[in-house]
XYZ file of N, CA and C in Angstrom:
678
model
N -40.301 58.180 -77.476
C -41.308 58.888 -78.581
C -41.701 57.608 -79.311
N -43.216 57.893 -79.392
C -44.239 56.841 -80.366
C -44.772 57.472 -81.278
N -45.976 58.107 -80.636
C -46.864 58.556 -81.623
C -46.756 60.052 -81.797
N -46.368 60.738 -83.116
C -46.200 62.085 -83.359
C -47.397 62.458 -84.224
N -48.219 63.693 -84.168
C -48.869 64.325 -84.968
C -48.052 65.159 -85.843
N -48.318 65.026 -87.153
C -47.535 66.007 -88.045
C -48.546 66.626 -89.192
N -48.686 67.922 -89.002
C -49.631 68.481 -90.190
C -48.845 68.882 -91.299
N -49.254 68.635 -92.566
C -48.787 68.910 -93.839
C -47.873 67.960 -94.067
N -48.247 66.578 -93.440
C -47.115 65.569 -93.730
C -47.289 64.736 -94.739
N -47.918 65.374 -95.868
C -47.765 64.793 -97.402
C -46.788 65.095 -98.214
N -46.167 66.206 -97.958
C -45.112 66.739 -98.861
C -44.206 67.960 -98.160
N -43.083 68.069 -98.895
C -42.154 68.924 -98.222
C -41.704 68.681 -96.778
N -41.563 69.534 -96.081
C -41.013 69.236 -94.662
C -41.706 68.189 -93.877
N -43.056 68.404 -93.887
C -43.980 67.361 -93.448
C -43.821 66.025 -93.408
N -43.211 65.615 -94.816
C -43.161 64.492 -95.382
C -41.594 64.112 -94.706
N -40.609 65.106 -94.847
C -39.424 64.496 -94.490
C -39.224 64.282 -92.580
N -40.485 64.967 -92.091
C -40.528 64.540 -90.614
C -41.250 63.458 -90.418
N -42.606 62.828 -91.201
C -42.956 61.477 -91.276
C -41.658 60.712 -91.389
N -41.067 60.717 -92.267
C -39.608 59.890 -92.831
C -38.926 59.749 -91.496
N -38.655 60.919 -90.745
C -37.746 60.690 -89.775
C -38.312 60.225 -88.500
N -39.565 60.237 -88.247
C -40.085 59.622 -87.006
C -40.627 57.890 -87.406
N -40.630 57.632 -88.546
C -40.686 56.327 -89.142
C -38.935 55.614 -88.551
N -38.090 56.446 -89.203
C -36.724 55.826 -89.049
C -36.303 55.836 -87.495
N -37.016 56.303 -86.777
C -36.800 56.682 -85.340
C -37.688 55.745 -84.191
N -38.241 54.860 -85.175
C -39.414 53.984 -84.618
C -40.631 54.356 -84.324
N -40.806 55.710 -84.360
C -42.248 56.186 -84.014
C -43.211 56.294 -85.054
N -44.655 56.322 -84.666
C -45.674 56.191 -85.612
C -46.356 57.635 -85.816
N -46.316 58.224 -86.980
C -46.307 59.143 -87.375
C -47.843 59.301 -87.860
N -48.971 60.368 -87.499
C -50.169 60.364 -87.492
C -50.281 62.007 -88.279
N -50.890 61.732 -89.607
C -50.939 62.678 -90.718
C -52.173 63.808 -90.511
N -52.076 64.912 -90.515
C -53.439 65.673 -90.716
C -52.905 66.662 -92.297
N -53.683 66.405 -93.130
C -53.095 67.313 -94.540
C -54.633 66.639 -95.632
N -54.593 67.888 -96.607
C -55.848 67.027 -97.785
C -55.293 66.512 -98.435
N -54.138 65.963 -98.729
C -53.464 64.901 -99.499
C -53.096 63.913 -98.706
N -53.053 62.414 -99.199
C -52.485 61.352 -98.818
C -51.186 61.718 -98.306
N -50.405 61.197 -97.226
C -48.808 60.889 -97.009
C -48.742 59.591 -97.745
N -47.309 58.990 -97.452
C -46.713 58.017 -97.837
C -47.888 56.397 -97.684
N -47.826 55.753 -98.569
C -48.564 54.656 -97.768
C -48.004 53.897 -96.731
N -49.362 53.616 -95.779
C -49.276 52.822 -94.629
C -49.042 53.864 -93.140
N -49.113 55.278 -93.860
C -49.105 56.090 -92.573
C -50.593 56.533 -92.133
N -50.984 56.664 -91.021
C -52.504 56.842 -90.587
C -52.410 58.421 -91.025
N -53.598 58.609 -91.335
C -53.909 60.063 -91.950
C -55.356 60.763 -91.676
N -55.645 61.615 -91.653
C -56.991 62.359 -91.891
C -56.991 63.297 -92.665
N -58.007 63.444 -93.718
C -58.146 64.405 -94.791
C -58.727 65.632 -93.737
N -58.274 66.760 -94.110
C -58.818 68.028 -93.269
C -58.005 69.368 -93.958
N -58.935 70.202 -93.994
C -58.743 71.550 -94.602
C -58.285 72.187 -93.245
N -56.979 72.452 -92.936
C -56.668 73.151 -91.528
C -56.887 74.539 -91.747
N -57.515 75.251 -92.899
C -57.835 76.425 -92.759
C -59.199 76.599 -91.948
N -60.045 75.256 -91.903
C -61.114 74.942 -90.988
C -60.684 74.682 -89.352
N -60.443 75.755 -88.714
C -59.455 75.323 -87.316
C -60.342 74.406 -86.372
N -61.494 74.630 -86.446
C -62.515 73.432 -85.362
C -62.259 72.043 -86.220
N -62.411 72.027 -87.739
C -62.186 70.698 -88.107
C -60.647 70.194 -87.722
N -59.884 71.247 -87.465
C -58.354 70.807 -87.459
C -58.400 69.992 -86.020
N -59.069 70.993 -85.172
C -59.170 70.146 -83.548
C -59.826 69.062 -83.686
N -60.892 68.746 -84.461
C -61.611 67.248 -84.286
C -60.648 66.014 -85.166
N -60.057 66.408 -86.109
C -58.923 65.752 -86.441
C -58.000 65.341 -85.610
N -57.557 66.250 -84.858
C -56.669 65.806 -84.130
C -56.580 65.049 -82.925
N -57.961 65.240 -82.283
C -58.576 64.273 -81.334
C -58.841 63.156 -82.013
N -59.286 62.902 -82.982
C -59.633 61.569 -83.864
C -58.133 60.681 -83.930
N -57.314 61.363 -84.198
C -55.736 60.759 -84.631
C -55.530 60.109 -83.041
N -55.725 60.978 -82.036
C -55.330 60.636 -80.964
C -55.629 59.559 -80.493
N -57.159 59.214 -80.565
C -57.740 58.326 -80.555
C -57.434 57.032 -81.160
N -57.134 57.129 -82.557
C -56.475 56.108 -82.780
C -54.972 55.376 -82.700
N -54.370 56.687 -81.964
C -52.960 56.216 -81.821
C -53.179 55.791 -80.069
N -54.319 55.486 -79.690
C -54.287 54.629 -78.396
C -54.912 55.583 -77.118
N -55.253 56.623 -77.483
C -55.416 57.527 -76.571
C -54.172 58.428 -75.753
N -53.317 58.110 -76.531
C -51.831 59.261 -76.177
C -51.277 59.672 -77.105
N -50.299 60.655 -77.047
C -49.413 61.233 -78.027
C -48.446 61.854 -77.391
N -47.430 61.746 -78.109
C -45.882 62.089 -77.585
C -45.474 63.331 -77.839
N -45.894 63.937 -79.449
C -45.399 65.043 -80.321
C -46.258 65.659 -80.900
N -46.194 66.836 -81.106
C -47.083 67.585 -82.468
C -45.810 68.338 -82.963
N -45.910 68.109 -84.607
C -45.116 69.147 -85.333
C -46.228 69.965 -86.162
N -45.918 70.976 -86.121
C -47.149 71.793 -87.144
C -46.309 72.288 -88.066
N -46.370 71.540 -89.222
C -45.500 71.823 -90.678
C -46.117 72.259 -91.652
N -47.291 72.181 -91.737
C -48.280 72.759 -92.835
C -48.411 74.362 -92.674
N -48.107 74.638 -94.185
C -48.110 75.875 -94.501
C -48.384 76.309 -95.972
N -48.430 77.533 -96.172
C -48.922 77.924 -97.805
C -48.450 79.583 -97.373
N -48.386 79.954 -98.845
C -48.082 81.127 -99.060
C -48.293 81.739 -100.337
N -49.052 82.867 -100.880
C -49.321 83.444 -102.155
C -48.375 84.886 -102.302
N -47.561 84.815 -102.580
C -46.762 86.210 -102.634
C -47.606 87.132 -103.444
N -47.776 88.551 -103.113
C -48.227 89.502 -103.802
C -48.452 90.736 -102.882
N -48.658 92.090 -103.519
C -48.621 93.025 -102.986
C -49.992 93.193 -102.276
N -50.325 93.450 -100.815
C -51.353 93.152 -100.282
C -52.341 93.676 -101.250
N -52.713 94.734 -101.757
C -53.728 95.277 -102.809
C -54.255 94.365 -103.756
N -53.129 93.227 -104.125
C -53.401 92.690 -105.288
C -53.768 91.102 -104.574
N -53.643 90.650 -103.541
C -53.853 89.391 -102.980
C -55.343 89.429 -102.675
N -56.202 88.629 -102.923
C -57.804 88.750 -102.579
C -57.798 88.158 -101.159
N -58.889 89.286 -100.394
C -58.841 89.121 -98.942
C -59.226 87.469 -98.643
N -59.997 86.845 -99.150
C -60.012 85.445 -98.768
C -58.391 84.576 -98.903
N -57.738 85.098 -99.994
C -56.538 84.194 -100.045
C -55.588 84.514 -98.576
N -55.822 86.019 -98.838
C -54.943 86.381 -97.181
C -55.072 85.844 -95.941
N -56.432 85.644 -95.890
C -56.956 85.036 -94.627
C -56.577 83.726 -94.637
N -56.922 82.846 -95.637
C -56.378 81.765 -95.479
C -54.930 80.871 -95.257
N -54.038 82.071 -95.682
C -52.912 81.967 -95.367
C -52.416 82.046 -93.915
N -53.174 83.133 -93.031
C -52.996 83.295 -91.921
C -53.744 82.070 -91.075
N -54.722 81.590 -92.008
C -55.475 80.393 -90.960
C -54.484 79.223 -90.877
N -53.964 79.098 -92.149
C -53.292 77.596 -92.219
C -52.133 77.735 -91.130
N -51.264 79.159 -91.495
C -50.179 79.074 -90.729
C -49.940 79.181 -89.264
N -51.210 79.976 -89.065
C -51.068 80.499 -87.559
C -51.786 79.961 -86.954
N -53.240 80.422 -87.257
C -54.397 79.656 -86.366
C -54.804 78.238 -86.446
N -54.196 77.653 -87.349
C -54.368 76.137 -87.294
C -52.919 75.365 -86.501
N -52.112 76.103 -86.418
C -50.925 75.790 -85.311
C -51.471 75.842 -84.140
N -52.056 76.650 -83.637
C -52.513 76.870 -82.459
C -53.868 76.062 -82.184
N -54.543 75.564 -83.223
C -55.843 74.938 -82.790
C -55.390 73.254 -82.538
N -54.369 72.909 -83.672
C -53.913 71.843 -83.639
C -53.388 71.084 -81.679
N -52.435 72.242 -81.660
C -51.634 72.237 -80.492
C -52.873 71.868 -79.123
N -53.714 73.157 -79.183
C -54.780 72.985 -78.203
C -55.241 71.802 -78.165
N -55.552 71.312 -79.312
C -56.387 69.760 -78.987
C -55.544 68.965 -78.471
N -54.456 69.027 -78.481
C -53.744 67.754 -77.886
C -52.952 67.876 -76.725
N -53.446 69.432 -76.142
C -52.771 69.414 -74.889
C -52.882 68.668 -73.692
N -54.350 68.040 -73.185
C -54.402 67.264 -72.562
C -53.629 66.132 -72.467
N -53.406 65.553 -73.821
C -52.856 64.235 -74.027
C -50.957 64.573 -73.721
N -50.566 65.210 -74.312
C -49.062 66.115 -74.545
C -48.964 66.220 -72.790
N -49.755 66.955 -72.205
C -49.269 67.066 -70.715
C -49.292 65.684 -69.872
N -50.058 64.558 -70.272
C -49.988 63.411 -69.810
C -48.806 62.415 -70.102
N -48.412 62.749 -71.113
C -47.060 62.191 -71.582
C -45.770 62.841 -71.448
N -46.019 63.907 -70.684
C -44.716 64.975 -70.923
C -43.927 65.088 -72.241
N -44.894 65.131 -73.455
C -44.612 65.553 -74.637
C -43.768 66.311 -75.115
N -43.621 66.708 -76.528
C -43.075 67.879 -77.020
C -44.029 68.192 -78.089
N -43.723 69.555 -78.468
C -44.287 70.273 -79.724
C -43.158 71.163 -80.217
N -43.362 70.947 -81.471
C -42.301 71.825 -82.402
C -43.403 72.537 -83.401
N -42.995 73.782 -83.413
C -43.942 74.999 -84.055
C -42.827 75.155 -85.518
N -43.297 75.568 -86.528
C -42.469 75.372 -87.734
C -42.614 77.121 -87.996
N -41.934 78.343 -87.907
C -42.099 79.135 -88.230
C -41.302 79.353 -89.522
N -40.404 80.352 -89.992
C -39.727 80.654 -90.961
C -38.838 82.101 -90.560
N -37.752 82.193 -91.718
C -36.636 83.350 -91.393
C -37.534 84.415 -91.557
N -38.892 84.288 -92.625
C -39.530 85.538 -92.421
C -40.505 85.557 -91.280
N -40.515 84.893 -90.755
C -40.876 85.178 -89.246
C -40.289 86.072 -88.530
N -38.852 86.454 -88.498
C -37.927 87.187 -87.859
C -37.465 88.473 -88.838
N -37.841 88.388 -89.993
C -37.008 89.295 -90.958
C -38.260 89.446 -91.815
N -38.567 90.551 -92.434
C -39.666 90.885 -93.412
C -39.267 91.162 -94.563
N -40.282 91.160 -95.590
C -39.892 91.516 -96.970
C -41.241 91.894 -97.561
N -41.401 92.983 -98.706
C -42.245 93.057 -99.491
C -43.021 91.850 -99.997
N -44.453 92.073 -100.290
C -45.140 91.515 -101.196
C -45.550 89.815 -100.322
N -45.178 89.948 -99.102
C -45.316 88.602 -98.234
C -46.108 88.948 -96.788
N -47.149 90.208 -96.877
C -47.561 90.616 -95.819
C -48.145 89.410 -94.924
N -49.054 88.599 -95.472
C -49.880 87.385 -94.983
C -48.919 86.512 -94.352
N -47.827 85.877 -94.912
C -47.075 85.044 -94.797
C -46.159 85.212 -93.390
N -45.515 86.760 -93.505
C -44.891 87.487 -92.808
C -45.839 87.552 -91.223
N -47.358 87.992 -91.356
C -47.856 88.244 -90.412
C -47.979 86.821 -89.603
N -48.174 85.576 -90.410
C -48.646 84.425 -89.948
C -47.307 84.020 -89.059
N -46.205 83.696 -89.908
C -44.868 83.622 -89.453
C -44.327 84.195 -88.104
N -44.502 85.540 -88.380
C -44.237 86.470 -87.035
C -45.030 85.935 -86.014
N -46.363 85.772 -85.998
C -47.529 85.286 -85.107
C -46.755 83.819 -84.458
N -46.327 82.775 -85.521
C -45.888 81.805 -84.916
C -44.933 82.022 -83.714
N -44.144 82.879 -83.833
C -43.122 83.150 -83.149
C -43.312 83.261 -81.883
N -44.097 84.644 -81.589
C -44.963 85.086 -80.217
C -45.621 84.083 -79.872
N -46.553 83.699 -80.807
C -47.500 82.135 -80.147
C -46.554 80.952 -79.272
N -45.496 80.735 -80.168
C -44.577 79.597 -79.433
C -43.859 79.906 -78.075
N -43.204 81.286 -78.327
C -42.527 81.612 -76.938
C -43.366 81.823 -75.871
N -44.883 82.667 -76.273
C -45.834 82.414 -74.891
C -46.313 80.786 -74.504
N -46.228 80.129 -75.302
C -46.618 78.817 -75.122
C -45.344 77.827 -74.040
N -44.310 78.355 -74.763
C -43.358 77.710 -73.877
C -43.168 77.963 -72.391
N -43.664 79.874 -72.198
C -43.469 80.057 -70.997
C -44.779 79.464 -70.254
N -45.984 79.295 -70.848
C -47.353 78.870 -70.082
C -46.862 77.284 -70.037
N -46.665 76.507 -70.678
C -46.131 75.047 -70.369
C -44.840 74.640 -69.791
N -43.885 75.502 -69.227
C -42.875 74.948 -68.935
C -43.136 74.146 -67.570
N -42.275 72.695 -67.815
C -42.344 71.642 -67.175
C -43.250 70.984 -66.935
N -44.399 71.033 -68.197
C -45.355 70.201 -68.432
C -45.109 69.612 -69.739
N -44.718 70.205 -70.910
C -44.687 70.014 -72.349
C -43.256 71.146 -72.876
N -42.662 70.390 -73.456
C -41.428 70.856 -74.172
C -41.868 71.510 -75.618
N -42.086 72.743 -75.446
C -42.016 73.584 -76.972
C -41.053 74.157 -77.545
N -40.735 73.696 -78.741
C -39.878 74.573 -79.477
C -40.010 74.919 -80.692
N -39.631 76.240 -80.747
C -40.103 77.017 -82.033
C -38.514 76.573 -83.053
N -39.104 75.868 -84.075
C -38.014 76.137 -85.150
C -38.169 77.020 -86.358
N -37.274 77.685 -86.848
C -37.329 78.558 -87.755
C -36.565 78.274 -88.923
N -37.212 77.501 -90.102
C -36.448 77.175 -91.113
C -36.060 78.482 -92.063
N -34.950 78.241 -93.055
C -34.673 78.921 -94.050
C -35.482 78.046 -95.269
N -35.097 78.893 -96.582
C -35.508 78.367 -97.648
C -35.172 76.699 -97.841
N -36.135 76.000 -98.433
C -35.669 74.661 -98.387
C -35.912 74.204 -99.994
N -35.753 72.896 -100.094
C -35.870 72.303 -101.509
C -37.378 71.776 -101.610
N -38.000 71.842 -101.949
C -39.303 71.543 -101.853
C -40.544 72.228 -102.650
N -41.596 71.644 -102.996
C -42.388 72.075 -104.168
C -43.219 73.614 -103.718
N -42.830 73.872 -102.495
C -43.641 75.052 -101.982
C -43.538 76.280 -102.801
N -42.593 76.363 -103.742
C -42.457 77.512 -104.317
C -42.873 77.313 -105.868
N -43.479 76.021 -106.140
C -43.796 75.653 -107.590
C -44.668 76.380 -108.506
N -45.683 76.741 -107.465
C -47.041 77.388 -108.282
C -46.762 78.968 -108.261
N -45.769 79.378 -107.637
C -45.615 80.917 -107.746
C -45.194 81.596 -109.134
N -45.602 82.911 -109.182
C -44.895 83.560 -110.560
C -43.614 83.509 -110.438
N -43.128 83.447 -111.425
C -41.501 83.109 -111.596
C -40.740 84.449 -110.898
N -41.348 85.381 -110.605
C -40.650 86.727 -110.090
C -40.679 86.186 -108.511
N -41.354 85.400 -108.223
C -41.179 85.182 -106.781
C -40.412 83.461 -106.355
N -39.877 82.816 -107.333
C -39.441 82.070 -107.111
C -37.736 82.018 -107.163
N -37.301 80.793 -106.153
C -35.792 80.973 -106.233
C -35.285 80.922 -107.181
N -34.382 81.859 -107.400
C -33.620 81.682 -108.779
C -32.632 80.609 -108.795
N -32.017 80.401 -110.067
C -31.435 79.119 -110.410
C -30.314 78.906 -109.660
N -29.680 80.002 -109.011
C -28.383 79.735 -108.480
C -28.669 79.762 -106.677
N -29.906 79.644 -106.653
C -30.101 79.621 -105.041
C -29.879 78.418 -104.436
N -29.370 78.793 -103.066
C -28.959 77.643 -102.283
C -29.801 77.462 -101.335
N -30.594 76.279 -101.546
C -31.584 75.870 -100.457
C -31.246 74.642 -99.574
N -31.999 74.530 -98.466
C -31.673 73.529 -97.567
C -32.342 72.453 -98.173
N -31.703 70.899 -97.476
C -32.572 69.800 -97.528
C -33.486 69.357 -96.615
N -34.916 69.536 -96.900
C -35.799 69.146 -95.737
C -35.622 68.485 -94.742
N -34.809 67.388 -95.291
C -34.089 66.249 -94.307
C -33.385 66.469 -93.224
N -32.783 67.735 -93.594
C -31.664 68.291 -92.547
C -32.542 69.084 -91.617
N -33.556 69.607 -92.059
C -34.425 70.497 -90.784
C -35.277 69.454 -90.358
N -35.811 68.318 -90.602
C -36.511 67.194 -89.960
C -35.760 66.694 -88.909
N -34.032 66.573 -89.236
C -33.484 65.945 -88.250
C -33.518 67.084 -86.986
N -33.701 68.205 -87.348
C -33.595 69.084 -86.059
C -35.170 69.151 -85.212
N -35.983 68.873 -86.100
C -37.286 68.380 -85.667
C -36.985 67.208 -84.686
N -36.407 66.241 -85.112
C -36.323 64.975 -84.008
C -35.375 65.264 -83.026
N -34.207 66.138 -83.005
C -33.637 66.388 -82.077
C -34.372 67.115 -80.875
N -35.070 68.107 -81.317
C -35.920 68.845 -80.290
C -36.901 67.801 -79.521
N -37.450 66.735 -80.334
C -38.473 65.928 -79.878
C -37.720 64.802 -78.718
N -36.287 64.613 -79.243
C -35.825 63.282 -78.507
C -34.972 64.088 -77.094
N -35.205 65.087 -76.695
C -34.754 65.568 -75.858
C -34.610 64.783 -74.458
N -34.053 64.383 -73.575
C -33.939 63.797 -72.399
C -34.831 64.566 -71.211
N -35.555 63.770 -70.329
C -36.019 64.697 -69.393
C -35.517 65.586 -68.398
N -36.101 66.746 -68.363
C -35.118 68.040 -68.147
C -34.673 69.137 -68.732
N -34.900 68.672 -70.293
C -34.149 69.517 -70.969
C -34.737 69.518 -72.251
N -34.846 70.761 -72.792
C -35.733 71.399 -73.627
C -35.034 72.453 -74.797
N -35.224 72.376 -75.815
C -34.715 72.759 -76.951
C -35.737 73.892 -77.167
N -35.591 75.093 -76.966
C -36.666 76.248 -77.075
C -36.450 76.793 -78.610
N -35.545 77.175 -79.274
C -35.515 77.519 -80.485
C -34.393 77.334 -81.400
N -34.760 77.117 -82.597
C -33.690 76.807 -83.433
C -33.958 77.265 -84.890
N -32.665 77.929 -85.554
C -32.723 78.145 -86.436
C -31.894 77.390 -87.533
N -32.434 76.689 -88.711
C -31.913 75.853 -89.572
C -31.816 76.394 -90.963
N -30.955 76.788 -91.715
C -30.883 77.141 -92.922
C -29.473 76.823 -93.494
N -29.716 76.873 -94.903
C -28.368 76.754 -95.714
C -27.500 77.445 -95.413
N -26.017 77.220 -95.502
C -25.131 77.891 -94.609
C -24.742 79.336 -95.316
N -24.955 79.508 -96.403
C -24.967 81.000 -97.130
C -25.979 81.761 -96.652
N -27.118 81.318 -96.219
C -28.240 82.122 -95.708
C -28.054 82.757 -94.581
N -28.390 84.145 -94.522
C -28.590 84.782 -93.450
C -29.961 84.921 -92.793
N -29.980 84.261 -91.535
C -31.554 84.643 -90.871
C -31.830 85.987 -90.198
N -31.139 87.024 -90.257
C -30.939 88.279 -89.689
C -31.595 89.421 -90.490
N -32.434 90.384 -89.848
C -32.785 91.388 -90.612
C -31.609 92.175 -91.276
């Protein structure tokens, strides 16, 4: 494994994946609206613009020397609220970033991933397999990531290794801008994103002939089941 594109690599899980790629001796390439850590190659892009996401992906592949070994779609957002209360533009943006950009970046990278027999890790959520109220956009997007990834794994079997990663709640800034009622409580037990990043690397580093299809990674007290 050498060059890996990471969406959302400036913070949260994406930043932990960037660190893990570097630790493994690889070269991370980031697509985000904010810069990643110093020394990491990146392109500023609003992933809600899926055509721009495709262009950014192709540009980073060119910077990597025309080849890519992995793609990790870690970018994500959510604005909780009842369907009637969340503005349509915000609802659409959540689905665009969490689901449509996932497909767009992978689509743009597929020719090179097939050449390198590389790997893809998509990031869903435990809210992609269980639903809660006031999260219609996020659940729609993350359930969509589950279906998209399973279909993609069937489509690319033997050509590109495709892994669906389903993380539980993590200790990141993901919850910071929410209303207090939608933030984890003071006694909430959240997972370290570095642990989830380690699962990403496990999937990407599988030997030839082996693939990790799905992983659920959560704090040991969190149930991922409906």
